[in-house]
Amino acid sequence: MTTLATTDPLTDFSDDGEVDALTIGRRIRQLRTDRGMTLEELAAAVDRAPSQLSMIENGRREAKLTMLRTIARALGTTLDALLEAEPLDERATLEIALERAMRGPTFRSLGIAPFRVAKSVPTDALKAMLALHGEIERLNDERAATPEEARRANVALRKLMRTQNNYFGELEEQAQRILRAVDHPGGPLTQRTASDIAAHLGFTLHYVPDLPQTTRSVADIKNGRLYLSSRHAAKGDPRTAVLQALSSRILGHREPKSYAEFLRQRVETNYLTGALLIPEAHAVPFLQEAKKDRAISIEDLRDAYSVSYETAAHRFTNLATVHLGIPVHFLKVHESGTITKAYENDDVNFPTDRLGAIEGQMCCRRWTSRVVFDIEDHFNPYYQYTDTGNGTYWCTARVEHSSEGAHSVSVGVRFDDTKWFLGRDTTNRGVSKHSVEACCRRAPAELEAAWRDHSWPNVRTPRTLLATLPTGAFPGVDTTDVYEFLEAHAPR
């Protein structure tokens, strides 16, 4: 997946990617002191007042290119050496970072006036001030982490996914490299192969009964141990938890600095896990053959690779547009009717809030994803055509159960693409105008007239509806529990 750029507080670059005045000034000072020159001596050599040169060295004045060339000659170096991107020494880097912090909004909001960082200030003091500044900014970010931020992050990520047809070549290549490294022959990935991948990455697997409740797994990177819950090993697919944990290590994820980065990392992890369970090189010919036979089926993909229906549905959206030329949409809907996951590149109009977020909205009760909850036959897939304000769509859906209740998972395509799928001969039909008009958002007029003034439901409000997002770099995770767990289980 194309990763989003992150900002390093110790970077040598300004926002536009060029070496900034502060870094150039510090490099001049460093070269001057290395050569045993005083500020006055260098100022005389370039025919400038010491005060002017001091402002250049402190990054308070941008020197013109001609002046930089003159300074470079006086220092016995080149212009390129002044502008190079190589990092400064630790002390200079810390001083620059602190000066940037003092010019930023956090220091200003605390009423701390910028001060000159003298040579007499110990390096440890600089590190302490930067650490405090970073912690204050982290706490500010946590307070700002609201459900609105989550919705905005979801919208931005979904736009990226739509732009790339939910296909990320870099992650596909990562999966291929790992599978080649463990000599995977193709087809379903066995538990033994998942264990081989762990060993290839330097991890041993340990199933424990006391895994912290807020985690799915915990990696002890120092000792090469991956801890998973022995209590949940019998539930779901045991390969998935292992591969999700390992995917973060394969991708080199670091502690996320924002909710958007946390969300992106989670999407990357899930994508890579799917690419390992259903390898592109093996799955694409399988799907292309099914398309040729006009017999594409999410169930067949699920059964061929021994994965969950949701994993097969997700993976199909990764490969369908790029390799089969079929735009698709995906929905995961809770039994309460709330949309929890969504993706579309086939122009389907899902209900959105004012920010454009789909997650958290109510799915139309006439859409396949809601109707399937009322179908008694849970063995066979449910198919339905739905007429919408934006055309007719065909969907296939299943209901799956988890600790959070029942969810429906559905994959759909435009009417013209139905010809490639099994289930296209269904007689099930619905009409949904949820995205463009009231549709089922209001009760039928007769029911509303009879009951609106004679009823009072006691709302079961989701506990997260009015709350801010869970705090911490990994939202909702109690890091004290994690560290105590690791301390207790680390080899002695």
XYZ file of C-alpha atoms in Angstrom:
492
model
C 0.000 0.000 0.000
C 1.152 3.514 -0.677
C 2.177 4.779 2.729
C 1.319 8.239 3.912
C 4.252 10.516 4.675
C 4.850 11.248 8.329
C 6.701 14.181 9.864
C 9.809 13.543 11.958
C 10.400 16.284 14.587
C 14.138 16.003 13.991
C 13.986 16.277 10.211
C 16.437 18.463 8.326
C 13.804 19.555 5.839
C 11.099 22.187 5.697
C 7.531 21.359 4.619
C 8.317 21.941 0.953
C 11.127 19.400 1.026
C 14.011 21.901 0.836
C 16.785 22.320 3.427
C 15.563 25.190 5.620
C 17.346 28.306 6.883
C 17.749 26.938 10.414
C 19.511 23.790 9.223
C 21.773 25.741 6.846
C 22.671 28.189 9.627
C 23.547 25.389 12.030
C 25.666 23.688 9.375
C 27.571 26.956 8.850
C 28.134 27.250 12.612
C 29.270 23.630 12.835
C 31.758 24.019 9.952
C 33.013 27.313 11.411
C 33.661 25.868 14.858
C 35.228 22.728 13.355
C 37.758 25.029 11.648
C 38.456 27.010 14.837
C 37.050 30.274 13.416
C 35.258 32.849 15.543
C 32.060 34.506 14.392
C 33.967 37.773 13.954
C 36.639 36.115 11.785
C 34.087 34.557 9.440
C 32.108 37.815 9.293
C 35.262 39.693 8.281
C 36.066 37.071 5.640
C 32.667 37.519 3.970
C 32.515 41.286 4.531
C 29.448 41.240 6.766
C 28.738 42.444 10.275
C 28.973 39.711 12.974
C 25.344 40.448 13.931
C 24.188 39.691 10.369
C 26.118 36.428 10.279
C 24.763 35.492 13.700
C 21.202 35.865 12.399
C 22.051 33.577 9.466
C 23.584 30.963 11.797
C 20.509 31.097 14.063
C 18.147 30.635 11.129
C 16.493 34.022 11.610
C 17.580 35.283 8.213
C 17.725 33.427 4.903
C 21.017 33.991 3.125
C 20.957 34.586 -0.624
C 22.675 32.064 -2.850
C 25.573 34.442 -3.570
C 26.185 34.934 0.154
C 26.105 31.161 0.749
C 28.738 30.697 -1.969
C 30.922 33.382 -0.311
C 30.534 31.712 3.107
C 31.361 28.307 1.615
C 34.583 29.643 0.088
C 35.563 31.302 3.389
C 35.032 27.976 5.164
C 37.005 26.077 2.547
C 34.044 24.012 1.451
C 31.423 23.970 -1.312
C 27.880 25.249 -1.641
C 26.685 21.656 -1.976
C 28.236 20.858 1.409
C 26.149 23.609 3.021
C 22.976 22.359 1.352
C 23.527 18.629 1.717
C 20.840 16.476 3.287
C 23.211 14.561 5.563
C 22.175 14.867 9.213
C 24.033 17.134 11.584
C 25.636 15.772 14.751
C 23.346 14.870 17.646
C 23.827 18.147 19.533
C 23.065 20.336 16.515
C 20.072 18.169 15.619
C 18.657 18.517 19.142
C 19.208 22.279 19.165
C 17.383 22.640 15.831
C 14.510 20.471 17.043
C 14.127 22.549 20.207
C 14.277 25.859 18.328
C 11.559 24.626 15.961
C 9.475 23.536 18.936
C 9.867 26.962 20.562
C 8.573 28.589 17.373
C 5.564 26.271 17.283
C 2.055 26.624 18.733
C 2.591 24.352 21.763
C 5.262 26.566 23.356
C 3.247 29.679 22.512
C 0.099 28.237 24.111
C 2.088 27.586 27.306
C 3.330 31.169 27.359
C 6.982 30.105 27.122
C 9.049 32.712 25.306
C 11.735 31.417 22.926
C 15.239 31.548 24.374
C 18.728 31.121 22.989
C 20.019 27.560 23.310
C 23.485 28.216 24.694
C 26.345 25.729 24.597
C 26.174 25.608 28.402
C 22.749 23.930 28.275
C 23.419 20.202 28.840
C 22.461 17.813 26.037
C 20.354 15.800 28.506
C 18.365 18.962 29.253
C 17.635 19.421 25.553
C 16.435 15.820 25.330
C 14.233 16.282 28.398
C 12.638 19.456 27.011
C 11.955 17.769 23.666
C 10.480 14.729 25.422
C 8.165 16.971 27.463
C 7.169 18.857 24.311
C 6.391 15.579 22.549
C 4.299 14.312 25.466
C 2.292 17.571 25.602
C 1.576 17.313 21.869
C 0.567 13.651 22.285
C -1.874 14.562 25.052
C -3.294 17.365 22.917
C -3.757 14.917 20.057
C -5.542 12.485 22.366
C -7.973 15.163 23.517
C -8.656 16.033 19.885
C -9.204 12.404 18.904
C -12.967 12.482 18.507
C -15.368 10.316 16.521
C -15.295 13.089 13.911
C -11.555 12.553 13.477
C -12.188 8.848 13.000
C -14.820 9.527 10.342
C -12.540 11.943 8.517
C -9.715 9.384 8.576
C -12.070 6.705 7.254
C -13.243 8.956 4.422
C -9.682 9.825 3.381
C -8.608 6.192 3.428
C -11.650 5.045 1.466
C -10.897 7.672 -1.203
C -7.376 6.297 -1.510
C -8.714 2.751 -1.795
C -11.195 3.820 -4.473
C -8.467 5.642 -6.417
C -6.405 2.439 -6.532
C -9.384 0.100 -7.026
C -8.557 -1.300 -3.580
C -5.431 -2.894 -5.069
C -1.985 -2.185 -3.629
C 0.851 -3.675 -5.643
C 3.515 -3.060 -2.986
C 1.634 -5.234 -0.516
C 1.074 -7.941 -3.129
C 4.846 -7.999 -3.752
C 5.528 -8.196 -0.022
C 3.230 -11.220 0.233
C 4.897 -12.918 -2.752
C 8.372 -12.425 -1.265
C 7.348 -13.941 2.068
C 5.605 -16.903 0.423
C 8.636 -17.586 -1.774
C 10.904 -17.410 1.272
C 8.994 -20.270 2.960
C 8.560 -22.253 -0.312
C 4.784 -21.997 -0.313
C 3.562 -23.941 -3.383
C 0.335 -21.964 -3.817
C -3.240 -22.671 -2.828
C -4.481 -22.649 0.766
C -1.973 -21.515 3.386
C -1.627 -24.131 6.122
C -1.094 -23.488 9.817
C 2.356 -25.029 9.423
C 3.197 -22.480 6.724
C 1.994 -19.671 8.999
C 4.363 -21.031 11.651
C 7.149 -21.187 9.040
C 6.560 -17.498 8.234
C 6.873 -16.685 11.938
C 10.154 -18.610 12.134
C 11.420 -16.894 8.980
C 10.802 -13.536 10.672
C 12.563 -14.679 13.848
C 9.498 -15.349 16.041
C 8.327 -18.332 18.035
C 4.609 -18.723 18.793
C 3.343 -18.893 22.381
C -0.320 -19.456 23.301
C -1.124 -18.132 26.773
C -4.321 -17.863 28.856
C -3.590 -14.379 30.232
C -3.158 -12.289 27.082
C -4.213 -8.682 27.882
C -7.927 -8.322 27.175
C -7.473 -5.269 24.972
C -5.169 -7.093 22.531
C -5.401 -9.819 19.883
C -1.706 -10.612 20.134
C 1.448 -9.159 21.652
C 4.865 -9.290 19.989
C 7.964 -9.363 22.182
C 10.342 -7.944 19.582
C 13.349 -8.072 21.885
C 13.067 -11.820 22.495
C 11.399 -12.860 19.231
C 8.233 -14.201 20.851
C 4.674 -13.790 19.583
C 1.966 -14.279 22.200
C -1.585 -15.303 21.267
C -4.588 -16.256 23.361
C -5.067 -19.939 24.104
C -8.659 -19.199 25.098
C -9.658 -18.043 21.627
C -7.553 -20.479 19.606
C -10.581 -22.663 18.923
C -12.606 -19.739 17.595
C -12.257 -18.373 14.107
C -9.203 -18.968 11.937
C -6.016 -19.449 14.004
C -3.885 -18.452 11.002
C -5.399 -14.975 10.835
C -4.273 -13.803 14.283
C -0.733 -15.049 13.585
C -0.514 -13.450 10.139
C -2.011 -10.135 11.278
C 0.602 -9.863 14.013
C 3.420 -10.817 11.650
C 2.191 -8.455 8.919
C 2.942 -5.456 11.107
C 6.521 -6.698 11.467
C 6.842 -7.404 7.723
C 5.662 -3.874 6.941
C 7.971 -2.274 9.497
C 5.152 -0.456 11.274
C 6.160 1.922 14.042
C 4.064 3.340 16.853
C 1.334 5.389 15.117
C 1.380 9.120 15.783
C -2.254 9.749 14.819
C -5.542 7.928 14.468
C -5.242 8.199 10.678
C -1.878 6.431 10.790
C -3.267 3.772 13.152
C -6.164 3.182 10.766
C -3.864 3.008 7.732
C -1.638 0.477 9.497
C -4.651 -1.671 10.330
C -5.821 -1.633 6.706
C -2.327 -2.517 5.481
C -2.113 -5.365 7.994
C -5.475 -6.800 6.959
C -4.608 -6.460 3.266
C -1.278 -8.248 3.619
C -2.899 -10.987 5.708
C -5.461 -11.536 2.945
C -2.720 -11.563 0.302
C -0.886 -14.296 2.244
C -4.011 -16.406 2.777
C -5.201 -15.989 -0.824
C -2.052 -15.431 -2.946
C -2.532 -13.255 -6.012
C -0.542 -15.517 -8.352
C -2.796 -18.467 -7.541
C -6.133 -16.718 -6.998
C -6.203 -14.595 -10.169
C -6.183 -17.573 -12.592
C -8.829 -19.206 -10.380
C -11.078 -16.127 -10.658
C -10.357 -15.589 -14.351
C -11.423 -19.161 -15.069
C -14.599 -18.610 -13.036
C -15.333 -15.450 -15.013
C -14.812 -17.309 -18.285
C -17.370 -19.862 -17.084
C -19.671 -17.071 -15.835
C -19.528 -18.719 -12.433
C -17.798 -16.307 -10.045
C -18.729 -17.119 -6.457
C -17.443 -15.692 -3.182
C -18.330 -19.021 -1.566
C -16.091 -20.899 -4.025
C -13.217 -18.518 -3.268
C -13.831 -19.023 0.448
C -13.846 -22.811 0.146
C -10.834 -22.973 -2.196
C -8.610 -21.214 0.351
C -10.271 -22.305 3.606
C -10.880 -18.749 4.828
C -13.844 -16.908 6.296
C -16.487 -15.460 4.015
C -15.446 -11.945 5.041
C -11.805 -12.623 4.140
C -12.855 -14.005 0.746
C -15.138 -11.016 0.132
C -12.396 -8.533 1.054
C -9.866 -10.311 -1.118
C -12.261 -10.358 -4.056
C -12.535 -6.564 -3.899
C -8.710 -6.363 -4.055
C -8.526 -8.378 -7.273
C -11.854 -7.877 -9.059
C -11.322 -4.512 -10.755
C -7.617 -4.752 -11.599
C -7.616 -8.358 -12.840
C -11.231 -8.990 -13.892
C -12.340 -5.510 -14.944
C -15.313 -5.613 -12.567
C -16.078 -2.594 -10.298
C -17.517 -3.767 -6.972
C -18.821 -2.697 -3.599
C -18.491 -4.306 -0.170
C -20.559 -3.844 2.971
C -20.360 -5.164 6.503
C -23.484 -4.387 8.504
C -24.209 -5.102 12.168
C -27.498 -6.777 13.057
C -28.640 -3.414 14.441
C -28.491 -2.061 10.878
C -25.333 0.015 11.379
C -22.711 -0.034 8.617
C -19.315 -0.939 10.125
C -17.206 -1.321 6.953
C -17.730 -0.199 3.382
C -15.918 0.091 0.060
C -17.180 0.980 -3.395
C -15.854 1.850 -6.831
C -18.995 0.978 -8.824
C -20.868 4.286 -8.289
C -23.262 2.804 -5.746
C -24.643 5.514 -3.462
C -24.480 4.546 0.194
C -25.878 6.837 2.904
C -23.237 9.200 4.281
C -22.954 11.874 6.937
C -21.956 15.479 6.237
C -18.279 14.462 6.216
C -18.889 11.757 3.616
C -18.429 8.896 6.093
C -20.384 5.687 5.476
C -19.346 3.870 8.649
C -21.858 4.444 11.444
C -24.756 5.162 9.084
C -27.926 3.073 9.011
C -28.103 0.689 6.077
C -31.410 0.713 4.224
C -33.644 -2.059 5.538
C -34.497 -2.966 1.910
C -30.853 -3.439 0.888
C -29.476 -6.978 0.624
C -27.261 -6.467 3.676
C -30.322 -5.942 5.893
C -32.766 -8.309 4.214
C -30.383 -11.262 4.652
C -30.903 -11.164 8.445
C -34.519 -12.235 7.888
C -33.631 -15.207 5.665
C -34.007 -18.544 7.460
C -31.709 -20.464 5.108
C -28.228 -19.849 6.532
C -26.586 -22.643 4.533
C -26.928 -21.117 1.073
C -25.913 -17.605 0.034
C -28.609 -14.978 -0.364
C -28.796 -13.090 -3.662
C -30.861 -10.003 -4.467
C -31.287 -7.338 -7.130
C -31.918 -3.888 -5.688
C -33.255 -0.971 -7.717
C -31.740 2.296 -6.482
C -31.809 5.933 -7.481
C -28.496 5.251 -9.192
C -29.374 2.095 -11.117
C -29.844 -1.581 -10.305
C -27.286 -3.557 -8.290
C -26.955 -7.260 -7.576
C -25.545 -8.490 -4.274
C -24.586 -11.744 -2.609
C -24.618 -11.804 1.191
C -23.922 -13.972 4.203
C -24.445 -13.576 7.962
C -21.491 -14.318 10.244
C -21.397 -14.289 14.048
C -18.803 -12.866 16.422
C -18.488 -11.682 20.019
C -19.919 -8.336 18.872
C -23.070 -9.945 17.500
C -24.185 -10.962 14.020
C -22.896 -9.135 10.941
C -23.850 -9.452 7.314
C -21.099 -9.374 4.713
C -22.105 -8.586 1.153
C -20.426 -8.039 -2.193
C -22.265 -6.376 -5.056
C -21.873 -5.260 -8.661
C -23.769 -3.218 -11.212
C -26.502 -4.958 -13.166
C -24.364 -5.185 -16.321
C -21.692 -7.177 -14.479
C -24.117 -9.683 -12.958
C -23.626 -11.972 -15.961
C -20.276 -13.165 -14.544
C -21.696 -14.460 -11.240
C -23.489 -17.485 -9.896
C -26.831 -16.430 -8.405
C -27.689 -14.016 -11.212
C -30.929 -15.927 -11.840
C -32.397 -15.005 -8.441
C -35.946 -13.704 -8.301
C -35.310 -11.728 -5.099
C -35.821 -8.030 -5.733
C -35.880 -4.874 -3.635
C -36.218 -1.123 -4.092
C -33.986 1.244 -2.114
C -33.852 5.015 -2.417
C -32.158 5.438 0.953
C -29.254 7.477 -0.406
C -31.361 9.994 -2.317
C -34.637 10.324 -0.395
C -36.362 9.320 2.840
C -37.032 5.723 1.734
C -37.167 3.630 4.928
C -35.662 6.310 7.175
C -39.212 7.192 8.227
C -41.901 4.749 9.212
C -44.903 4.290 6.878
C -47.359 7.168 7.304
C -50.138 5.018 8.821
C -47.837 3.482 11.430
C -46.347 6.867 12.303
C -49.784 8.449 12.719
C -50.927 5.604 14.957
C -47.913 5.409 17.255
C -45.725 8.526 17.188
C -47.578 10.246 20.027
C -48.201 7.004 21.914
C -44.733 5.463 22.232
C -41.451 6.164 23.969
C -38.539 3.805 23.238
C -35.723 3.660 25.787
C -32.697 4.014 23.550
C -29.860 1.524 23.888
C -27.146 4.043 23.041
C -23.837 2.524 21.954
C -21.327 3.444 24.643
C -18.893 4.797 22.034
C -21.449 7.066 20.361
C -20.900 10.063 22.623
C -17.396 9.229 23.803
C -14.067 10.300 22.384
C -11.922 7.677 20.751
C -9.968 5.430 23.108
C -6.699 7.119 24.028
C -3.145 5.995 23.383
C -0.996 5.343 20.330
C -2.901 2.061 19.930
C -6.494 3.152 20.706
C -8.091 1.205 23.532
C -4.969 -0.772 24.492
C -3.884 -0.625 28.150
C -0.126 -0.370 27.712
C 0.511 -1.016 31.419
C -1.198 -4.395 31.046
C 0.904 -5.128 27.963
C 4.212 -4.205 29.611
C 3.393 -6.131 32.785
C 2.419 -9.132 30.661
C 5.700 -8.998 28.718
C 7.709 -8.622 31.901
C 5.997 -11.690 33.374
C 6.490 -13.858 30.281
C 9.944 -12.760 29.123
C 12.549 -15.566 29.226
C 14.847 -15.294 32.242
